[in-house]
């Protein structure tokens, strides 16, 4: 590391004038069914000096690339666990570079019997412009997907919203397909983290991805490798915080001949709680409201996934995938409010909610030739239904009790299809084209009966998005570049009805272009420079537009805003890289029409509602370093410093808020004798700004241990999350003559023990993975306002 700092400090602009190298060596790795082989080790050896070896790793599509290769004769050698090592015939590299034919690796099923695998992936990797957190190898990843997300460096979950470096507008991907992150409460809080293999973060996605997501993309990769033969894993866990919880899961895969079948099933029962205490106008005795809310809930969650791939020929694959999610939640919230005139109100809200969702995907892939031309297509359909039935009782200190019925229903249908074409024009230039269409139909209904808030509300929303993109990447004059342009055309319409009258209708039609550009340059040996730009959009979520209220008590509500407009961001990045990995990263973004959750009043009622502010300027710098002080220690540590500035109107007067905050994070593993491993992870967030919300410092510390048993087939884990119980959020919102201060926390401190056992064949490498193109739209659905 000392040598790295010295090299960075001594690097001068003279490196920019280094002589260009003759060309690039590129190719692909495939298996016997002509399916891509990712994560293989690829060696480039010059014939004249075989000790000079350059190493690369194949990507998700099996491709590999060696830029800036000097002229001469070379040979490629490729190796992967579960396959025989293969090498190419010698070839000549000139100024134009070389595009090699796909190299086929043959399965080594008999060779691997009795082999013990001792290697493991690092907790944090940086490759291909992505930061990768290997959740499956983490002892302290937490029990839910939301807890696992907190392993991502610089990512924070504040007020049930995700931000990176103080910026919201983060999009979740599932298995490589974009998903706008909105349904935090009812999905990620209960989705088991045991289903997650790794999490990838892309701050500057290219044009092949949807333009949504101003702050970047988080890609959650699920455990669904399709291995040769038959294999699987069964696991179980129990935990305790303030309440008990337990879960079990089974995943399997079977591959024989031309057919792959894979699937998983999980069952979890979790009882948790959330606490929220607020004081409105604490320094104004005649206007002071105090509220305390305790919300315990019990969720029973079933998840399943079943898919199959059939190899029609060496170049054609047809696949089908079906997955589903069922959540039955029971909650008994207790809420107390004291008003300025001394009235005390105790509210009990007993709620039953059932959520059912399923999705189906049909996919096809055709390799047109051996040079890398490929055509892929996806067609998807998804259906989502949620019913919430609540009984609310308000006990007033100065009057009779009030009983209400609070029923809400949501029905969502989503359709999506996409087509992509990849075309290598020559070894140093590749072209990619694609088109996509998606349509969403959302219907919600609220029936609040009894009391002064009685009402019936219905909301119908339709949105269609048509998109197309073109992207090129290549190398010229020592620079490696990628440029793309994406166009998206949006049509949406909504209709809101209250008490069967007073319709509110809106329609919006707009088209936008979203350019992307990324340029890399090697400065000297392993030190490089990367510069990137992208324009992105963040559309309002369906429920952010929905005027239906979410009733908490007689004085507190949440509402949507049908007048919301999309926000647009210009993102810039400059990164110093070492060995093609980001070391120091500088970011700047300007977001116009930034959407933020604000508090407003209507008589005695206070409600939260999303509004478009004027704009946000964000500056950030991050530093990441590996932890390898001793042989047994692995992990990473880092710091991200961000300054966020918000400009908006407060009662028609210009207002501005700005603050600088830092996030310190790290994760460390210590390997002990007898197959024991200890791990500690956590973060510390200094006081900062999130929209108009000013929050205080908070943090989180997790510790755990792991023991491998039964020849590596069984794993026992014991973890304690939020050991010091410091993941409590305190903050203040001062907006439109309302000063609201709050304390919020949940059952973050938990102890958990888990056991997993591997079934069948565990030695052979995975084949094809599949994901759906519809998941990006499903992620824009939220069943509760945040």
XYZ file of C-alpha atoms in Angstrom:
786
model
C 0.000 0.000 0.000
C 2.941 2.363 0.735
C 4.240 1.782 -2.758
C 0.807 2.634 -4.156
C 0.712 5.977 -2.337
C 4.227 6.774 -3.550
C 3.302 5.914 -7.112
C 0.133 8.021 -6.959
C 2.027 11.031 -5.634
C 4.818 10.792 -8.190
C 2.577 10.253 -11.209
C 2.797 13.261 -13.574
C 0.962 14.350 -16.707
C 3.911 13.010 -18.671
C 2.347 9.582 -18.382
C -0.454 10.771 -20.654
C 2.011 10.918 -23.543
C 3.133 7.308 -23.280
C 3.435 5.608 -26.621
C 0.334 3.764 -27.612
C 0.441 -0.028 -27.632
C -0.342 -2.025 -30.748
C -3.648 -3.640 -29.883
C -6.063 -5.635 -27.785
C -6.556 -9.359 -27.316
C -10.192 -10.376 -26.717
C -12.293 -13.520 -26.774
C -14.955 -15.598 -25.016
C -15.090 -18.766 -22.925
C -17.977 -21.214 -23.386
C -18.895 -24.692 -22.164
C -19.859 -27.728 -24.233
C -23.383 -26.317 -24.723
C -21.859 -23.026 -25.935
C -23.031 -21.263 -22.764
C -20.802 -18.474 -21.378
C -18.435 -19.291 -18.511
C -18.012 -16.335 -16.116
C -15.332 -15.863 -13.426
C -12.750 -18.088 -15.157
C -9.020 -17.338 -14.877
C -7.496 -16.326 -18.229
C -3.701 -16.112 -18.733
C -1.944 -14.302 -21.602
C 1.615 -15.621 -22.143
C 4.133 -14.375 -24.737
C 5.846 -17.297 -26.459
C 9.237 -15.637 -26.284
C 9.106 -15.276 -22.469
C 6.495 -17.457 -20.746
C 7.368 -16.000 -17.324
C 5.696 -12.729 -18.284
C 2.057 -13.594 -17.542
C -0.934 -11.222 -17.639
C -4.055 -12.360 -15.777
C -7.719 -11.508 -16.394
C -11.135 -12.860 -15.393
C -13.971 -13.665 -17.758
C -17.103 -11.543 -17.396
C -20.748 -12.525 -16.995
C -21.019 -13.187 -20.744
C -17.812 -15.263 -20.751
C -15.810 -12.529 -22.474
C -12.283 -11.479 -21.550
C -10.067 -8.652 -22.731
C -6.389 -7.727 -22.517
C -5.928 -4.056 -23.504
C -2.617 -2.456 -24.449
C -0.816 -5.646 -25.541
C 2.595 -5.198 -27.161
C 3.194 -6.781 -30.568
C 4.389 -10.375 -30.691
C 3.301 -14.003 -30.528
C 1.089 -15.144 -27.627
C -1.032 -17.989 -26.308
C -4.166 -17.934 -24.092
C -4.637 -20.417 -21.221
C -8.019 -20.654 -19.429
C -8.941 -22.551 -16.257
C -12.106 -22.892 -14.170
C -13.124 -25.134 -11.285
C -15.045 -28.115 -12.697
C -13.444 -27.896 -16.192
C -10.228 -29.056 -17.812
C -7.679 -26.302 -18.471
C -7.568 -25.346 -22.171
C -5.259 -23.228 -24.280
C -5.349 -21.685 -27.734
C -2.987 -22.109 -30.612
C -0.269 -19.431 -30.866
C -1.377 -16.170 -32.462
C 0.184 -12.906 -33.573
C -0.739 -9.516 -32.050
C -0.420 -6.448 -34.225
C -1.615 -2.861 -34.103
C -5.194 -3.891 -35.012
C -5.444 -6.354 -32.127
C -6.857 -9.879 -32.157
C -10.424 -11.200 -31.719
C -10.088 -14.895 -30.892
C -12.717 -17.538 -31.568
C -14.629 -18.802 -28.500
C -12.587 -21.250 -26.432
C -14.557 -24.275 -25.204
C -13.819 -25.712 -21.761
C -14.734 -29.367 -21.254
C -16.398 -30.577 -18.046
C -14.095 -32.426 -15.657
C -16.732 -34.312 -13.641
C -14.554 -37.323 -12.848
C -11.461 -35.272 -12.165
C -12.883 -33.399 -9.165
C -13.752 -36.307 -6.879
C -12.027 -35.860 -3.552
C -10.730 -32.372 -4.347
C -10.940 -29.925 -1.436
C -11.691 -26.307 -2.369
C -9.810 -23.941 -0.062
C -10.139 -20.636 -1.913
C -12.805 -18.049 -1.171
C -13.973 -14.801 -2.694
C -12.940 -11.567 -0.965
C -15.659 -9.711 0.921
C -15.248 -6.650 -1.309
C -14.215 -6.690 -4.964
C -13.954 -3.946 -7.561
C -14.053 -4.975 -11.194
C -15.613 -3.772 -14.422
C -16.610 -0.434 -12.879
C -18.611 -2.208 -10.164
C -18.142 -2.508 -6.415
C -19.060 -6.077 -5.423
C -19.969 -7.201 -1.889
C -19.973 -10.987 -1.595
C -22.836 -11.395 0.872
C -22.795 -15.209 0.708
C -19.308 -15.234 2.206
C -20.192 -12.781 4.982
C -20.938 -14.074 8.471
C -22.617 -10.824 9.594
C -24.804 -10.095 6.547
C -27.984 -10.010 8.658
C -31.263 -11.899 8.336
C -33.059 -9.766 5.717
C -32.223 -8.190 2.370
C -32.493 -4.740 3.948
C -29.865 -5.666 6.546
C -27.654 -7.173 3.838
C -27.779 -3.901 1.877
C -26.087 -2.183 4.810
C -22.950 -4.172 3.895
C -22.563 -1.958 0.813
C -19.866 0.705 1.428
C -21.374 4.175 1.794
C -24.995 2.996 1.598
C -27.457 4.157 4.269
C -31.049 3.227 5.045
C -32.651 6.316 6.598
C -36.384 6.690 7.206
C -36.942 3.540 5.106
C -35.229 5.125 2.114
C -31.909 4.101 0.576
C -29.202 6.630 -0.238
C -25.591 6.494 -1.395
C -23.334 9.371 -0.339
C -26.413 11.280 0.785
C -28.203 10.870 -2.560
C -31.542 9.125 -2.999
C -32.863 7.823 -6.310
C -31.164 4.437 -6.009
C -32.440 1.632 -8.260
C -32.326 -2.021 -7.214
C -31.423 -4.670 -9.765
C -32.343 -8.322 -9.348
C -30.059 -10.695 -11.235
C -28.923 -8.037 -13.682
C -32.289 -6.409 -14.389
C -33.015 -2.912 -13.181
C -35.459 -2.305 -10.371
C -36.401 1.079 -9.009
C -36.062 0.736 -5.221
C -39.321 1.751 -3.539
C -40.916 -1.177 -1.723
C -38.559 -1.159 1.248
C -41.169 -1.785 3.931
C -43.041 -4.802 2.606
C -40.392 -6.629 0.594
C -36.799 -6.081 1.660
C -37.593 -6.000 5.378
C -38.877 -9.571 5.193
C -37.003 -11.045 2.211
C -34.366 -13.469 3.617
C -30.741 -12.547 2.980
C -29.870 -16.252 2.750
C -31.156 -16.096 -0.862
C -28.523 -13.502 -1.836
C -25.183 -14.440 -3.407
C -23.689 -10.951 -3.811
C -24.554 -7.257 -4.214
C -23.100 -5.116 -6.992
C -23.018 -1.297 -7.087
C -22.738 0.687 -10.341
C -22.435 4.449 -10.007
C -22.321 5.069 -13.783
C -24.396 2.445 -15.659
C -24.122 2.275 -19.436
C -26.903 2.866 -21.984
C -28.063 -0.771 -22.032
C -29.548 -0.244 -18.557
C -32.725 1.716 -17.862
C -32.091 5.417 -17.343
C -33.888 5.374 -13.971
C -31.762 5.799 -10.874
C -30.053 9.134 -10.334
C -27.716 7.875 -7.605
C -26.761 4.648 -9.346
C -27.749 1.003 -9.444
C -27.579 -1.749 -6.831
C -27.690 -5.248 -8.308
C -28.811 -8.070 -5.984
C -27.659 -11.426 -7.353
C -29.663 -14.349 -5.955
C -28.346 -17.827 -5.297
C -29.471 -19.790 -8.311
C -26.381 -21.303 -9.890
C -27.215 -24.171 -12.217
C -24.559 -26.836 -11.647
C -23.866 -29.992 -13.557
C -25.491 -33.026 -11.993
C -27.760 -32.670 -8.979
C -27.014 -30.546 -5.939
C -28.634 -28.256 -3.395
C -28.505 -26.722 0.058
C -30.855 -26.923 3.018
C -30.613 -24.391 5.852
C -32.377 -23.263 9.007
C -31.968 -20.359 11.424
C -33.399 -19.043 14.672
C -32.935 -15.597 16.168
C -33.948 -13.358 19.020
C -33.949 -9.627 19.630
C -36.951 -8.433 21.557
C -39.002 -11.176 19.884
C -38.219 -14.586 18.412
C -37.909 -15.451 14.731
C -37.011 -18.481 12.605
C -36.632 -19.545 8.998
C -35.715 -22.388 6.689
C -34.767 -22.635 3.014
C -34.039 -25.200 0.312
C -32.440 -24.648 -3.084
C -31.681 -27.248 -5.730
C -30.507 -27.651 -9.284
C -30.366 -30.546 -11.713
C -28.614 -30.598 -15.061
C -28.567 -33.540 -17.408
C -28.018 -33.429 -21.135
C -29.769 -30.475 -22.730
C -32.030 -29.682 -19.765
C -31.409 -27.555 -16.679
C -33.947 -27.385 -13.845
C -33.359 -25.186 -10.811
C -35.390 -23.747 -7.980
C -35.639 -22.674 -4.352
C -38.160 -22.349 -1.550
C -37.963 -20.387 1.688
C -40.183 -20.015 4.728
C -39.599 -17.424 7.446
C -41.576 -16.249 10.451
C -40.352 -13.032 12.016
C -41.727 -10.893 14.791
C -40.174 -7.447 14.960
C -41.045 -3.940 16.080
C -40.497 -0.298 15.180
C -40.547 2.677 17.541
C -41.161 6.283 16.454
C -41.326 9.251 18.844
C -41.984 12.736 17.471
C -42.458 16.220 18.909
C -44.007 18.927 16.746
C -43.089 22.549 17.561
C -41.252 21.632 20.792
C -40.381 25.267 21.616
C -43.951 26.604 21.151
C -46.077 25.577 24.194
C -49.360 26.542 22.551
C -48.655 24.479 19.423
C -46.759 21.491 20.848
C -47.806 17.962 19.868
C -46.143 14.844 21.296
C -46.472 11.418 19.735
C -45.188 7.960 20.674
C -45.754 5.012 18.334
C -44.870 1.370 19.003
C -45.494 -0.984 16.056
C -44.879 -4.710 16.616
C -45.657 -6.995 13.691
C -45.410 -10.674 12.830
C -44.703 -11.693 9.234
C -44.917 -15.151 7.710
C -43.073 -15.112 4.396
C -42.999 -17.749 1.651
C -40.718 -17.363 -1.360
C -40.295 -19.716 -4.309
C -38.452 -19.787 -7.605
C -38.574 -22.444 -10.340
C -36.891 -22.332 -13.721
C -35.644 -24.430 -16.608
C -33.331 -23.966 -19.575
C -33.395 -26.175 -22.651
C -30.512 -26.136 -25.128
C -32.171 -26.339 -28.544
C -28.750 -26.477 -30.185
C -25.193 -25.442 -29.464
C -26.156 -21.838 -30.220
C -29.786 -21.633 -29.071
C -31.225 -21.705 -25.571
C -34.860 -21.410 -24.484
C -35.676 -20.710 -20.849
C -38.641 -20.254 -18.550
C -38.698 -18.839 -15.035
C -41.519 -18.535 -12.476
C -41.174 -16.962 -9.050
C -43.475 -15.808 -6.295
C -43.697 -14.157 -2.909
C -46.400 -14.422 -0.247
C -46.408 -12.392 2.951
C -49.009 -12.593 5.717
C -48.483 -9.829 8.294
C -50.292 -9.111 11.527
C -49.629 -5.853 13.361
C -50.982 -4.327 16.566
C -49.693 -0.780 16.649
C -50.013 1.389 19.748
C -49.928 5.146 19.350
C -50.384 7.976 21.851
C -50.716 11.710 21.139
C -50.881 14.731 23.446
C -52.312 17.885 21.846
C -51.674 21.556 22.800
C -54.970 21.795 24.725
C -54.010 18.804 26.887
C -56.151 16.223 25.092
C -54.632 12.736 25.130
C -55.497 10.204 22.426
C -54.538 6.529 22.570
C -54.845 4.687 19.259
C -54.777 0.922 18.724
C -54.500 -0.258 15.148
C -54.939 -3.997 14.531
C -54.059 -4.808 10.928
C -53.967 -7.965 8.828
C -52.220 -7.714 5.476
C -51.781 -10.384 2.819
C -49.553 -9.854 -0.180
C -49.336 -12.250 -3.128
C -47.189 -11.743 -6.178
C -46.020 -13.971 -8.982
C -44.120 -13.479 -12.210
C -43.380 -15.529 -15.320
C -40.579 -15.053 -17.837
C -39.891 -16.623 -21.230
C -36.432 -16.024 -22.685
C -34.501 -16.965 -25.785
C -30.848 -16.543 -26.754
C -29.220 -17.146 -30.147
C -25.486 -17.033 -30.912
C -25.349 -16.019 -34.569
C -21.697 -16.928 -35.116
C -18.444 -17.735 -33.315
C -17.255 -14.106 -33.393
C -19.591 -12.912 -30.639
C -22.727 -11.803 -32.476
C -25.697 -12.596 -30.238
C -29.450 -11.976 -30.119
C -31.481 -12.272 -26.910
C -35.173 -11.719 -26.134
C -37.354 -11.690 -23.010
C -41.130 -11.585 -22.456
C -42.596 -11.156 -18.959
C -45.832 -10.917 -17.058
C -46.371 -10.211 -13.361
C -49.381 -9.900 -11.081
C -49.420 -8.336 -7.628
C -52.298 -8.240 -5.133
C -52.385 -6.884 -1.596
C -55.210 -6.566 0.897
C -54.903 -4.736 4.211
C -57.731 -4.901 6.755
C -57.492 -2.795 9.904
C -59.536 -2.041 12.988
C -58.695 1.290 14.634
C -59.824 2.414 18.075
C -59.236 5.985 19.307
C -59.672 6.629 23.037
C -59.966 10.371 23.834
C -59.299 11.674 27.337
C -62.087 14.255 26.985
C -64.705 12.398 24.950
C -66.158 9.101 23.744
C -64.082 6.475 21.964
C -64.020 6.305 18.177
C -63.954 3.065 16.158
C -62.865 2.950 12.535
C -62.414 0.350 9.830
C -59.366 0.902 7.614
C -59.311 -1.373 4.540
C -56.975 -0.968 1.569
C -56.625 -3.071 -1.574
C -54.019 -2.923 -4.338
C -53.965 -4.791 -7.682
C -51.084 -4.401 -10.114
C -50.490 -5.949 -13.527
C -47.152 -5.525 -15.292
C -46.005 -6.538 -18.776
C -42.567 -6.133 -20.272
C -40.487 -7.252 -23.242
C -37.012 -6.536 -24.540
C -34.697 -7.389 -27.429
C -30.884 -6.998 -27.440
C -28.307 -7.466 -30.204
C -24.519 -7.570 -29.734
C -22.256 -7.087 -32.743
C -18.407 -7.088 -32.604
C -17.446 -5.037 -35.656
C -13.724 -5.692 -35.208
C -11.358 -6.591 -32.327
C -11.179 -2.992 -31.097
C -14.815 -1.970 -31.684
C -18.100 -3.467 -30.443
C -21.662 -2.327 -31.067
C -24.765 -3.114 -29.041
C -28.398 -2.279 -29.858
C -31.607 -2.877 -27.948
C -35.260 -1.992 -27.458
C -37.718 -2.421 -24.607
C -41.379 -1.829 -23.845
C -43.208 -2.024 -20.521
C -46.715 -1.293 -19.293
C -48.061 -1.030 -15.747
C -51.704 -0.973 -14.621
C -52.270 -0.138 -10.920
C -55.607 0.063 -9.078
C -55.919 0.920 -5.384
C -58.944 1.356 -3.145
C -59.245 2.798 0.381
C -62.282 2.396 2.623
C -61.957 4.334 5.900
C -65.260 4.071 7.769
C -66.204 5.827 11.022
C -65.073 9.041 12.706
C -64.267 12.437 11.256
C -61.796 10.992 8.700
C -64.310 8.642 7.042
C -63.830 8.429 3.281
C -63.657 6.188 0.244
C -60.806 6.769 -2.189
C -59.839 5.024 -5.426
C -56.787 5.534 -7.633
C -56.126 4.142 -11.122
C -52.725 4.637 -12.730
C -51.346 3.493 -16.082
C -47.816 3.978 -17.378
C -46.169 2.873 -20.609
C -42.440 3.273 -21.288
C -40.849 2.662 -24.699
C -37.059 2.631 -24.870
C -34.254 2.063 -27.346
C -30.489 2.385 -27.120
C -27.267 2.160 -29.090
C -23.851 1.714 -27.526
C -20.303 1.375 -28.808
C -17.045 0.572 -27.062
C -13.514 0.437 -28.326
C -9.879 1.473 -28.017
C -8.005 4.235 -29.825
C -4.702 6.039 -29.234
C -4.180 4.325 -25.893
C -7.654 5.217 -24.591
C -10.380 2.694 -23.822
C -13.847 4.222 -24.203
C -17.543 3.432 -24.103
C -20.272 5.747 -25.395
C -24.016 5.236 -25.549
C -27.320 6.986 -26.110
C -30.663 5.820 -24.727
C -34.070 7.234 -25.558
C -37.115 6.697 -23.346
C -40.670 7.783 -24.098
C -43.115 7.833 -21.176
C -46.924 8.008 -21.249
C -48.856 7.914 -17.992
C -52.339 8.786 -16.811
C -54.033 8.733 -13.456
C -57.527 9.118 -12.031
C -58.332 9.745 -8.360
C -61.853 9.508 -6.944
C -62.918 10.518 -3.429
C -66.311 9.477 -2.072
C -67.374 8.473 -5.620
C -67.042 12.056 -6.856
C -64.592 14.905 -7.417
C -62.397 13.106 -9.931
C -58.798 14.302 -10.229
C -57.286 13.307 -13.571
C -53.801 13.849 -14.973
C -51.862 12.759 -18.049
C -48.199 13.217 -18.894
C -46.292 12.443 -22.081
C -42.586 13.111 -22.408
C -39.544 11.778 -24.192
C -35.932 12.219 -23.141
C -32.443 11.257 -24.327
C -29.847 9.938 -21.890
C -26.206 9.972 -23.054
C -23.415 8.056 -21.283
C -19.650 8.243 -21.722
C -16.725 6.498 -19.996
C -13.014 6.863 -20.826
C -10.053 4.956 -19.336
C -6.340 5.638 -19.687
C -3.367 3.775 -18.259
C -0.992 6.307 -16.700
C 1.811 4.001 -15.664
C 1.877 0.238 -15.214
C -0.985 -0.572 -12.790
C -2.104 3.051 -12.249
C -4.943 4.338 -14.388
C -7.497 7.099 -14.688
C -11.232 6.829 -15.415
C -13.637 9.638 -16.278
C -17.383 9.121 -16.745
C -20.574 11.103 -17.398
C -24.249 10.124 -17.531
C -27.652 11.784 -17.584
C -30.352 9.925 -15.661
C -34.002 10.153 -14.583
C -35.919 9.250 -11.433
C -39.665 8.962 -12.019
C -42.136 9.297 -9.141
C -43.184 5.901 -7.819
C -46.755 4.807 -8.321
C -47.729 5.323 -4.686
C -45.908 8.660 -4.444
C -48.465 9.855 -7.003
C -51.403 8.217 -5.206
C -53.412 10.769 -3.127
C -54.843 7.971 -0.921
C -54.064 8.664 2.723
C -52.281 6.307 5.104
C -54.008 6.781 8.460
C -51.832 6.632 11.598
C -53.936 8.513 14.163
C -56.435 11.435 14.178
C -53.580 13.932 13.819
C -51.015 12.098 11.657
C -51.254 10.918 8.025
C -49.199 10.179 4.941
C -50.305 11.196 1.449
C -49.210 10.943 -2.148
C -48.905 13.822 -4.590
C -50.312 13.495 -8.150
C -48.523 16.721 -9.146
C -45.060 15.182 -8.790
C -42.732 15.470 -11.782
C -39.692 13.314 -12.575
C -36.266 14.480 -11.493
C -33.232 14.585 -13.821
C -29.570 14.334 -12.874
C -26.203 15.025 -14.521
C -23.554 12.751 -12.950
C -19.769 13.134 -13.278
C -17.049 10.824 -11.947
C -13.242 10.882 -11.863
C -11.449 7.847 -10.436
C -7.827 6.950 -9.865
C -7.466 3.211 -10.288
C -4.849 0.724 -9.203
C -4.683 -2.612 -11.013
C -7.966 -1.602 -12.743
C -9.730 -1.154 -9.389
C -11.072 2.179 -8.042
C -8.852 3.526 -5.278
C -9.823 7.197 -4.993
C -13.163 8.270 -6.507
C -14.501 11.823 -6.918
C -18.171 12.390 -7.843
C -20.306 15.420 -8.633
C -23.992 15.491 -9.540
C -26.693 18.080 -10.053
C -30.295 16.910 -9.764
C -33.113 19.166 -10.947
C -36.614 18.750 -9.510
C -35.313 16.613 -6.638
C -38.137 14.687 -4.888
C -38.109 14.899 -1.104
C -40.516 13.895 1.664
C -41.736 17.003 3.544
C -44.151 17.656 6.415
C -47.188 19.913 6.065
C -50.268 20.714 8.149
C -53.991 20.942 7.512
C -55.716 22.311 10.605
C -54.624 20.153 13.523
C -53.436 17.357 11.233
C -49.829 16.914 10.171
C -48.971 14.791 7.177
C -45.904 13.809 5.179
C -46.035 14.234 1.412
C -43.435 14.059 -1.415
C -42.656 17.360 -3.147
C -40.372 18.499 -5.966
C -37.690 20.809 -4.579
C -35.678 23.073 -6.864
C -32.374 21.204 -7.190
C -29.620 19.353 -5.339
C -25.855 19.670 -5.731
C -23.848 16.737 -4.417
C -20.067 16.409 -4.054
C -18.424 13.248 -2.750
C -15.029 11.580 -2.400
C -14.331 8.010 -1.323
C -11.255 6.002 -0.417
C -11.153 2.196 -0.219
C -8.245 0.121 1.067
C -7.867 -3.643 1.605
C -7.105 -5.127 5.022
C -4.232 -7.590 4.752
C -1.884 -6.783 7.597
C -1.417 -10.445 8.535
C -1.864 -13.645 6.572
C -5.073 -14.700 8.317
C -6.763 -11.281 7.962
C -8.937 -10.280 5.003
C -11.437 -7.490 4.481
C -11.654 -3.821 3.636
C -12.048 -0.379 5.159
C -13.006 2.938 3.694
C -14.462 6.396 4.083
C -16.888 8.384 1.964
C -17.216 12.155 2.458
C -20.173 13.918 0.840
C -21.516 17.452 0.790
C -25.158 17.839 -0.194
C -26.840 21.153 -0.932
C -30.623 21.500 -1.377
C -32.292 24.594 -2.836
C -36.079 24.986 -2.568
C -38.961 27.349 -1.785
C -40.296 27.517 1.771
C -43.615 29.421 1.736
C -42.545 31.050 -1.560
C -39.259 32.214 -0.057
C -35.938 30.872 -1.406
C -34.317 28.496 1.092
C -31.104 26.538 1.119
C -29.726 23.765 3.290
C -26.237 22.293 3.007
C -24.144 19.952 5.117
C -21.012 17.823 4.869
C -21.128 14.277 6.248
C -18.766 11.298 6.358
C -19.398 7.569 6.432
C -16.721 5.249 7.826
C -17.186 1.567 7.047
C -15.305 -1.696 7.189
C -15.443 -5.455 7.363
C -12.740 -7.853 8.582
C -12.375 -11.637 8.662
C -9.887 -13.588 10.745
C -9.266 -17.234 9.801
C -8.629 -19.406 12.843
C -7.497 -23.040 13.182
C -9.964 -25.939 12.990
C -12.001 -24.200 10.239
C -13.223 -21.369 12.475
C -13.706 -17.862 11.113
C -14.511 -14.651 12.997
C -15.946 -11.543 11.380
C -16.707 -7.960 12.396
C -18.427 -5.367 10.227
C -20.057 -2.013 10.673
C -20.263 1.665 9.862
C -20.349 5.069 11.538
C -22.320 7.907 9.962
C -21.679 11.459 11.068
C -24.496 14.011 11.243
C -25.806 14.889 7.796
C -28.614 16.032 5.527
C -31.170 13.935 3.643
C -33.465 16.251 1.679
C -34.768 18.724 4.266
C -34.213 16.209 7.073
C -31.204 16.898 9.290
C -30.130 13.741 11.112
C -27.685 13.075 13.927
C -24.793 10.634 13.932
C -25.486 6.912 14.229
C -23.728 3.629 13.550
C -23.822 -0.136 13.606
C -21.453 -2.918 14.766
C -21.946 -6.591 13.890
C -19.879 -9.573 15.065
C -20.084 -13.256 14.235
C -18.360 -16.595 14.038
C -18.522 -19.483 11.594
C -17.475 -23.141 11.831
C -17.218 -25.501 8.844
C -17.977 -29.138 9.631
C -18.551 -32.533 8.020
C -15.835 -32.153 5.392
C -17.052 -28.709 4.429
C -20.627 -29.740 3.694
C -22.079 -28.175 6.853
C -21.717 -24.625 8.184
C -22.692 -23.319 11.612
C -22.944 -19.545 12.172
C -23.571 -17.418 15.251
C -24.015 -13.648 14.780
C -25.033 -10.607 16.778
C -26.127 -7.533 14.806
C -26.001 -3.966 16.135
C -24.175 -5.088 19.266
C -24.130 -1.618 20.842
C -27.711 -0.773 19.753
C -26.516 2.452 18.125
C -28.495 2.152 14.878
C -31.038 4.672 16.170
C -31.926 7.633 14.021
C -32.589 11.073 15.441
C -33.346 14.103 13.337
C -35.217 17.307 12.689
C -37.398 18.722 9.894
C -38.028 22.483 9.845
C -40.347 23.296 6.953
C -43.236 25.742 6.432
C -43.401 26.899 10.070
C -43.371 23.303 11.338
C -40.514 22.144 13.509
C -40.642 18.332 13.877
C -38.058 16.350 15.852
C -38.034 12.577 15.882
C -36.348 9.443 17.248
C -36.740 6.241 15.256
C -35.382 2.751 15.826
C -36.291 -0.859 15.235
C -35.280 -4.323 16.387
C -31.807 -3.960 14.905
C -30.007 -5.723 17.773
C -30.515 -9.439 17.235
C -28.658 -12.672 17.962
C -29.039 -15.430 15.411
C -27.775 -18.979 14.913
C -27.986 -20.723 11.554
C -27.044 -24.108 10.105
C -26.737 -25.132 6.456
C -25.919 -28.430 4.766
C -24.929 -29.025 1.143
C -26.659 -31.842 -0.707
C -25.458 -33.834 -3.695
C -22.786 -32.612 -6.099
C -20.965 -29.474 -4.927
C -17.939 -29.610 -7.198
C -19.155 -28.757 -10.687
C -19.406 -25.321 -12.171
C -22.678 -23.515 -12.821
C -24.176 -23.180 -16.239
C -26.540 -20.509 -17.503
C -28.231 -17.940 -15.209
C -31.476 -16.228 -16.031
C -33.291 -13.145 -14.836
C -36.405 -11.305 -15.956
C -36.801 -7.992 -17.751
C -39.986 -7.172 -15.842
C -38.410 -6.877 -12.397
C -37.348 -3.290 -13.095
C -41.011 -2.226 -13.198
C -42.052 -4.373 -10.244
C -39.574 -2.486 -8.102
C -41.386 0.801 -8.720
C -44.433 -0.520 -6.861
C -44.853 0.280 -3.207
C -47.705 -0.932 -1.130
C -47.233 1.644 1.616
C -46.131 5.228 1.456
C -42.741 5.678 3.026
